[in-house]
mmCIF file of C-alpha atoms in Angstrom:
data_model
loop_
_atom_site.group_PDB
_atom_site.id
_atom_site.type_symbol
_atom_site.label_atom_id
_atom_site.label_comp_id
_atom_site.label_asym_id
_atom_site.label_seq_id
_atom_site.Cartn_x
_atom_site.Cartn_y
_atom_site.Cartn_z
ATOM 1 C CA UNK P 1 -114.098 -102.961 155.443
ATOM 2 C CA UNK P 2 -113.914 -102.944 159.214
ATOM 3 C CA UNK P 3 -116.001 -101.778 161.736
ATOM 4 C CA UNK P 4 -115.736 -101.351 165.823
ATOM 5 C CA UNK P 5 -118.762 -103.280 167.190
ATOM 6 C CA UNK P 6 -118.184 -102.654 170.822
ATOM 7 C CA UNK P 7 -114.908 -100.231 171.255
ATOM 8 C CA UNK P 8 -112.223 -100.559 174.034
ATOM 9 C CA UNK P 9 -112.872 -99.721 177.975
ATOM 10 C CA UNK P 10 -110.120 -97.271 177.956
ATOM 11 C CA UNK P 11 -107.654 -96.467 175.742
ATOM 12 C CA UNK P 12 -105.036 -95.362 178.485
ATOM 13 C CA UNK P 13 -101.597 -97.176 177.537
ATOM 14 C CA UNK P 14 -99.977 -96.955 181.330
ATOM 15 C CA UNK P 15 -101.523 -95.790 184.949
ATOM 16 C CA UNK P 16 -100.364 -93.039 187.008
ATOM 17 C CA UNK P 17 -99.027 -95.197 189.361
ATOM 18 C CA UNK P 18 -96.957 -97.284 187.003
ATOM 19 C CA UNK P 19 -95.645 -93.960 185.168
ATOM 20 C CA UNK P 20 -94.820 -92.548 188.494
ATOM 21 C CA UNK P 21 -93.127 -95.017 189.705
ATOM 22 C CA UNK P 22 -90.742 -95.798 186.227
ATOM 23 C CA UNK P 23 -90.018 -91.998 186.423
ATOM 24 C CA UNK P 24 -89.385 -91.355 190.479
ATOM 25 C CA UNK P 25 -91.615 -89.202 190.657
ATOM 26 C CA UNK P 26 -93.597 -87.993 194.205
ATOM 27 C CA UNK P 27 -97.169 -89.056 195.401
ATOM 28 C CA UNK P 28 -98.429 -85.380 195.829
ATOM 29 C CA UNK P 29 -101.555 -84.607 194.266
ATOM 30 C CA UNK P 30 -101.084 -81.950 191.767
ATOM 31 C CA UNK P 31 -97.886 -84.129 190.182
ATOM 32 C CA UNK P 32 -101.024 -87.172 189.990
ATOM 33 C CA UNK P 33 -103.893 -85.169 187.783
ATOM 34 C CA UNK P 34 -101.172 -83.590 185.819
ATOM 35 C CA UNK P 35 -99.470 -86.679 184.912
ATOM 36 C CA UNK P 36 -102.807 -88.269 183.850
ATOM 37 C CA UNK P 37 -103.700 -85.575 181.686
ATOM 38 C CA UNK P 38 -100.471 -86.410 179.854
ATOM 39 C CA UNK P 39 -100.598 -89.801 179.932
ATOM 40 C CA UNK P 40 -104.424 -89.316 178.431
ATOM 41 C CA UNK P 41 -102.349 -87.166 175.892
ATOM 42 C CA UNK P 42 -99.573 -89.397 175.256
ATOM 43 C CA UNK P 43 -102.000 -92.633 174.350
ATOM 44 C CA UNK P 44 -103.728 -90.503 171.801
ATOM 45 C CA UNK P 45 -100.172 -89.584 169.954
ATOM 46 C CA UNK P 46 -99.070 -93.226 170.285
ATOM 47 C CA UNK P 47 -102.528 -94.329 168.868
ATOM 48 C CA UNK P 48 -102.624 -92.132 166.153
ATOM 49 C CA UNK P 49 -98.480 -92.782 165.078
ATOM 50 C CA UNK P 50 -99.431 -96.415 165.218
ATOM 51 C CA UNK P 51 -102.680 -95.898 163.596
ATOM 52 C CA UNK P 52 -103.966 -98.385 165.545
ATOM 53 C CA UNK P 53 -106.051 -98.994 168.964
ATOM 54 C CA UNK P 54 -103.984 -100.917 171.817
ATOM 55 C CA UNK P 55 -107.135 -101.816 173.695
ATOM 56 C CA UNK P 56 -109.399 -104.798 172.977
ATOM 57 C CA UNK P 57 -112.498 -104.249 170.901
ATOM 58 C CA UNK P 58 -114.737 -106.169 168.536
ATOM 59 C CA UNK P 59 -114.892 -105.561 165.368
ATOM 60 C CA UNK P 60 -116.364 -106.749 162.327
ATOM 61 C CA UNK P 61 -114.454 -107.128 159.014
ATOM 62 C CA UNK P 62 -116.059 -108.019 155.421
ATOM 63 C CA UNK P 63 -115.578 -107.284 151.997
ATOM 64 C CA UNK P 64 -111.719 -107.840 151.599
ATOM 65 C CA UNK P 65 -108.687 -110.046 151.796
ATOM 66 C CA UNK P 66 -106.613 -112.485 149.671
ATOM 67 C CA UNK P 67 -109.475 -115.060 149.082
ATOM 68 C CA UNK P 68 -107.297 -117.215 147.760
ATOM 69 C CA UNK P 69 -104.629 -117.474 150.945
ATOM 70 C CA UNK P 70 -105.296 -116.724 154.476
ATOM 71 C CA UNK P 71 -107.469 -113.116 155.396
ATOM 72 C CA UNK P 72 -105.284 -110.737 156.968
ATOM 73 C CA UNK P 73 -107.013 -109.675 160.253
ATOM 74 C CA UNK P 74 -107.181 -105.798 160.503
ATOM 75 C CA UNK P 75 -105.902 -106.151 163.799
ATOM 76 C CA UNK P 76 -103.970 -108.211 165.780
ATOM 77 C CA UNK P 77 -103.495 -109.789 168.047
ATOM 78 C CA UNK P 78 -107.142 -111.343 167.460
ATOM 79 C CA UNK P 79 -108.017 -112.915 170.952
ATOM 80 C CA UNK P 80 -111.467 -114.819 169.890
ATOM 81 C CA UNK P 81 -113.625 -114.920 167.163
ATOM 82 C CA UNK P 82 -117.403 -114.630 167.727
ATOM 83 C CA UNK P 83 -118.826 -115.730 164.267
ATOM 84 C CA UNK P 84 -117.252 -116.239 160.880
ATOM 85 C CA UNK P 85 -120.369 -116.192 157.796
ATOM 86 C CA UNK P 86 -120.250 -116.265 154.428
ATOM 87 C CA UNK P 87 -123.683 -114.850 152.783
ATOM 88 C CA UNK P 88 -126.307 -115.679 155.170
ATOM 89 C CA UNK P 89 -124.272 -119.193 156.415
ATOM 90 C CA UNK P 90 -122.709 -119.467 159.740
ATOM 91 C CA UNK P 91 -119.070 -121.179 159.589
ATOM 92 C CA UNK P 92 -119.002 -123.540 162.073
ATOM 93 C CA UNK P 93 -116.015 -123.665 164.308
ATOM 94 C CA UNK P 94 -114.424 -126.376 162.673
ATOM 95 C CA UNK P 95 -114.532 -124.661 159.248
ATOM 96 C CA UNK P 96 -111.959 -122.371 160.175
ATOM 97 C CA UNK P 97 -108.753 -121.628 162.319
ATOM 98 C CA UNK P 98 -106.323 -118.717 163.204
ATOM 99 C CA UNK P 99 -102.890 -118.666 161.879
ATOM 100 C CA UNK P 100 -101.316 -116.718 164.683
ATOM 101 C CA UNK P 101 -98.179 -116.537 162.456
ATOM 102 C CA UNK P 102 -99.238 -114.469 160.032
ATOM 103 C CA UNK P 103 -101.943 -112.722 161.777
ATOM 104 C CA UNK P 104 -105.032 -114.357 158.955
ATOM 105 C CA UNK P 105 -107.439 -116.824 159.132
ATOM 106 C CA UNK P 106 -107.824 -119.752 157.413
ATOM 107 C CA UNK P 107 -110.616 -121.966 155.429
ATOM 108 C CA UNK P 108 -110.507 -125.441 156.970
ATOM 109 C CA UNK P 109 -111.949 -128.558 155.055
ATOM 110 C CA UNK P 110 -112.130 -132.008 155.519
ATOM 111 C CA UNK P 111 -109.462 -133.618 157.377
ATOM 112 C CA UNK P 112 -107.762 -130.033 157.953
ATOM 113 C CA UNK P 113 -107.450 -129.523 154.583
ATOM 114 C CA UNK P 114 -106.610 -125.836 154.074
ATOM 115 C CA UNK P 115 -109.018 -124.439 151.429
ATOM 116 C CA UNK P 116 -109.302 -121.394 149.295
ATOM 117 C CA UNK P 117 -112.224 -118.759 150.466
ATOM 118 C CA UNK P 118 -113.485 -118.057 146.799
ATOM 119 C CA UNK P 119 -115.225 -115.351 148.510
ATOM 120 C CA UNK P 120 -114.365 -112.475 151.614
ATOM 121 C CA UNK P 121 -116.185 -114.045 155.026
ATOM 122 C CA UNK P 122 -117.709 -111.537 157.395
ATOM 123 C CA UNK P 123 -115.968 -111.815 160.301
ATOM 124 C CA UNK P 124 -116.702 -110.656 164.166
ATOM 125 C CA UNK P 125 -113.756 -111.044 166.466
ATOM 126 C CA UNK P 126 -111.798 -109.799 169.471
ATOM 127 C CA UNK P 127 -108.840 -108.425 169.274
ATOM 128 C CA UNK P 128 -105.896 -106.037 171.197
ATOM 129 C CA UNK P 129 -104.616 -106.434 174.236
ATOM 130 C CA UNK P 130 -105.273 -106.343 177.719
ATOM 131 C CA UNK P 131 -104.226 -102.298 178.941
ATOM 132 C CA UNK P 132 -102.074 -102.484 182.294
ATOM 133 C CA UNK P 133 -103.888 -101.252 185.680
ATOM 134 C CA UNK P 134 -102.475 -100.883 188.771
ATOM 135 C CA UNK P 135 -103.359 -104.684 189.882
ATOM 136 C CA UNK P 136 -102.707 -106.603 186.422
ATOM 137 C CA UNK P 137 -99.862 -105.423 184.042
ATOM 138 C CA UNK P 138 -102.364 -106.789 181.093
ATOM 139 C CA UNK P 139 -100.497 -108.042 178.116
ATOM 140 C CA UNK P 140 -99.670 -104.816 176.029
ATOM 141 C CA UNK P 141 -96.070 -104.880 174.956
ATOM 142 C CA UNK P 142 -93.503 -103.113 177.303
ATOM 143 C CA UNK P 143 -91.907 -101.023 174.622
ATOM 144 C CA UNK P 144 -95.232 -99.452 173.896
ATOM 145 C CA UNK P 145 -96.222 -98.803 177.630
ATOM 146 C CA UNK P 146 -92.496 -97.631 178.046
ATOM 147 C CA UNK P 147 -93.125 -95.391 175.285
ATOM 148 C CA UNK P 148 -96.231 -94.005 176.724
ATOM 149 C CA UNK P 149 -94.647 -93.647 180.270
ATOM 150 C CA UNK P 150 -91.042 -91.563 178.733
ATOM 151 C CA UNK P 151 -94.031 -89.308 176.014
ATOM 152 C CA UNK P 152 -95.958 -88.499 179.474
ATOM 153 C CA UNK P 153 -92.727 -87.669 181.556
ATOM 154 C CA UNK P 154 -91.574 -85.892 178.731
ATOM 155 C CA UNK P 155 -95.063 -83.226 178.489
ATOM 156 C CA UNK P 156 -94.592 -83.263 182.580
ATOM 157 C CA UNK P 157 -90.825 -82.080 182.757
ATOM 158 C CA UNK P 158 -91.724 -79.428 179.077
ATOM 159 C CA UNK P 159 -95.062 -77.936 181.092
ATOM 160 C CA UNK P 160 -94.209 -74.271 180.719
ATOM 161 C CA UNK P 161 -91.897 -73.806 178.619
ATOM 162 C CA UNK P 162 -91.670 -73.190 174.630
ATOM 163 C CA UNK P 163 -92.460 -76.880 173.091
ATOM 164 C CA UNK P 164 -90.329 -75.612 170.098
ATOM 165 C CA UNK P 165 -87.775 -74.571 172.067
ATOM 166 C CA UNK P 166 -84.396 -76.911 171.065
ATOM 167 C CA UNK P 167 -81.623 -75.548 172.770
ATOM 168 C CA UNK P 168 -80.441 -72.766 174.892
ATOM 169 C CA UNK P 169 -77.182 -71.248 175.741
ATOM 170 C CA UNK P 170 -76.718 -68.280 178.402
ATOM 171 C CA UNK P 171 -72.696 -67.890 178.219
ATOM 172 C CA UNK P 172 -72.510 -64.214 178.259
ATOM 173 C CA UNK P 173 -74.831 -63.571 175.799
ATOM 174 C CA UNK P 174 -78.012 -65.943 175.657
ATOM 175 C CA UNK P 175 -78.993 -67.054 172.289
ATOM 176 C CA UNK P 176 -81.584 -69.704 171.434
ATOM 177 C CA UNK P 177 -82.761 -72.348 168.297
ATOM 178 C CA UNK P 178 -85.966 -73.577 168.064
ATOM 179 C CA UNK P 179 -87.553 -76.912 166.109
ATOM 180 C CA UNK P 180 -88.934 -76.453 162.983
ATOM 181 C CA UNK P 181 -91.043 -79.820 162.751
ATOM 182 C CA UNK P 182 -91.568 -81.124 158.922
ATOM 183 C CA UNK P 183 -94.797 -83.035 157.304
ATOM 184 C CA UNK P 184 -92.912 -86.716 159.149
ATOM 185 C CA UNK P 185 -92.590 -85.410 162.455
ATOM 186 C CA UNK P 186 -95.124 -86.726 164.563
ATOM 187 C CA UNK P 187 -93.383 -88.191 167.739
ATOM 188 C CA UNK P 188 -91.008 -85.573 169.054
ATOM 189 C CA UNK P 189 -88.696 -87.928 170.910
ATOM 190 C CA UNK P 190 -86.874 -90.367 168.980
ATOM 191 C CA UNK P 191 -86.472 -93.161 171.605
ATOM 192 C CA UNK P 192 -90.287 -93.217 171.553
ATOM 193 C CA UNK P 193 -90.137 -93.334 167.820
ATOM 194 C CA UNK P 194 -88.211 -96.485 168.213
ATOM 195 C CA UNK P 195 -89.893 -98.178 170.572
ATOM 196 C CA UNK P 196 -92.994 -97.907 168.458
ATOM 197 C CA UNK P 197 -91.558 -99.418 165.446
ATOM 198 C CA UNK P 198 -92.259 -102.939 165.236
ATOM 199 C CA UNK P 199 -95.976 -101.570 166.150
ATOM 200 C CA UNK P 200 -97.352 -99.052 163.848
ATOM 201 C CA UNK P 201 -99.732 -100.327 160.817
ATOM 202 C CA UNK P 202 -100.349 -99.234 157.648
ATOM 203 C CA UNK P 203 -103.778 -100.959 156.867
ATOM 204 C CA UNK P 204 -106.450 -100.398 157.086
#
């Protein structure tokens, strides 16, 4: 099971200012509070395709795992741990360790001996990254603020027009073909769909 104990400051994958600058776009006003609506918009999408949060949080996870390897942290990457128990008993910080490699933590005996857990620990811990601001790019990957940045450029440059609308040809005689978005359709622009990749989750 997992939990959010205290959830992220913001969950806004890029700023204005970043955005606007990557796409060339102007300083004026009106182009600013649209462009945060969308990027507001676009961090939702991205959260939801990747069925994750980008931002940190704490959380609390209990109940599950392979007790008899590493526990899988629910997410990644985990950036402290506040407490690790096991019943009513407190692990002490030499009783355990993170294995960045494969994203689980460990039982730690004597002399580093890895151990078996026998049983699920609770566990409280940090973990996501640091969202970019306009004076500290943070540590969130590029490709997923890129992906934000082109999914916010891209709801800027459609405002007004049919969002099903694929292509249009006025030769003579204007004719028109519109998307028909299935059940796996849930990024509309298939460079974003790419960059997200490596980053969408599947558990929990």
């Amino acid at each position: 099971m997992l939990t959010v104990v205290t959830p992220a400051a913001s969950n806004l994958l890029t700023t204005v200012e970043r955005a606007r600058s990557l796409l060339g776009l102007g300083a004026d006003v009106g182009t600013a509070t649209a462009l945060g609506r969308h990027i507001a918009t676009a961090s939702r999408v991205i959260a939801d395709y990747c069925r994750r949060p980008f931002g940190v949080e704490t959380l609390k996870q209990w109940g599950e795992g392979d007790v008899l390897n590493g526990i899988a942290f629910a997410r990644t990457p985990v950036r402290s741990i506040a407490s690790v128990s096991i019943g009513n008993a407190d692990l002490g910080p030499d009783e355990y360790a993170i294995d960045t490699a494969s994203g689980s933590l460990l039982r730690i005996g004597e002399h580093d001996v890895v151990l078996c857990w026998w049983t699920a620990p609770t566990i409280i811990y940090d973990a996501g990254y640091q969202l970019p601001t306009d004076s500290d790019a943070g540590d969130l990957p590029e490709p997923v603020e890129r992906a934000a940045i082109i999914l916010a450029g891209t709801y800027l440059a459609g405002a007004g027009r049919d969002p099903l609308l694929k292509s249009e040809d006025i030769d003579g005689v204007a004719s028109a073909s519109w998307y028909v978005p299935g059940a796996a359709d849930q990024v509309l622009v298939p460079e974003v769909a790419q960059l997200l990749a490596p980053y969408r989750t599947f558990w929990p």
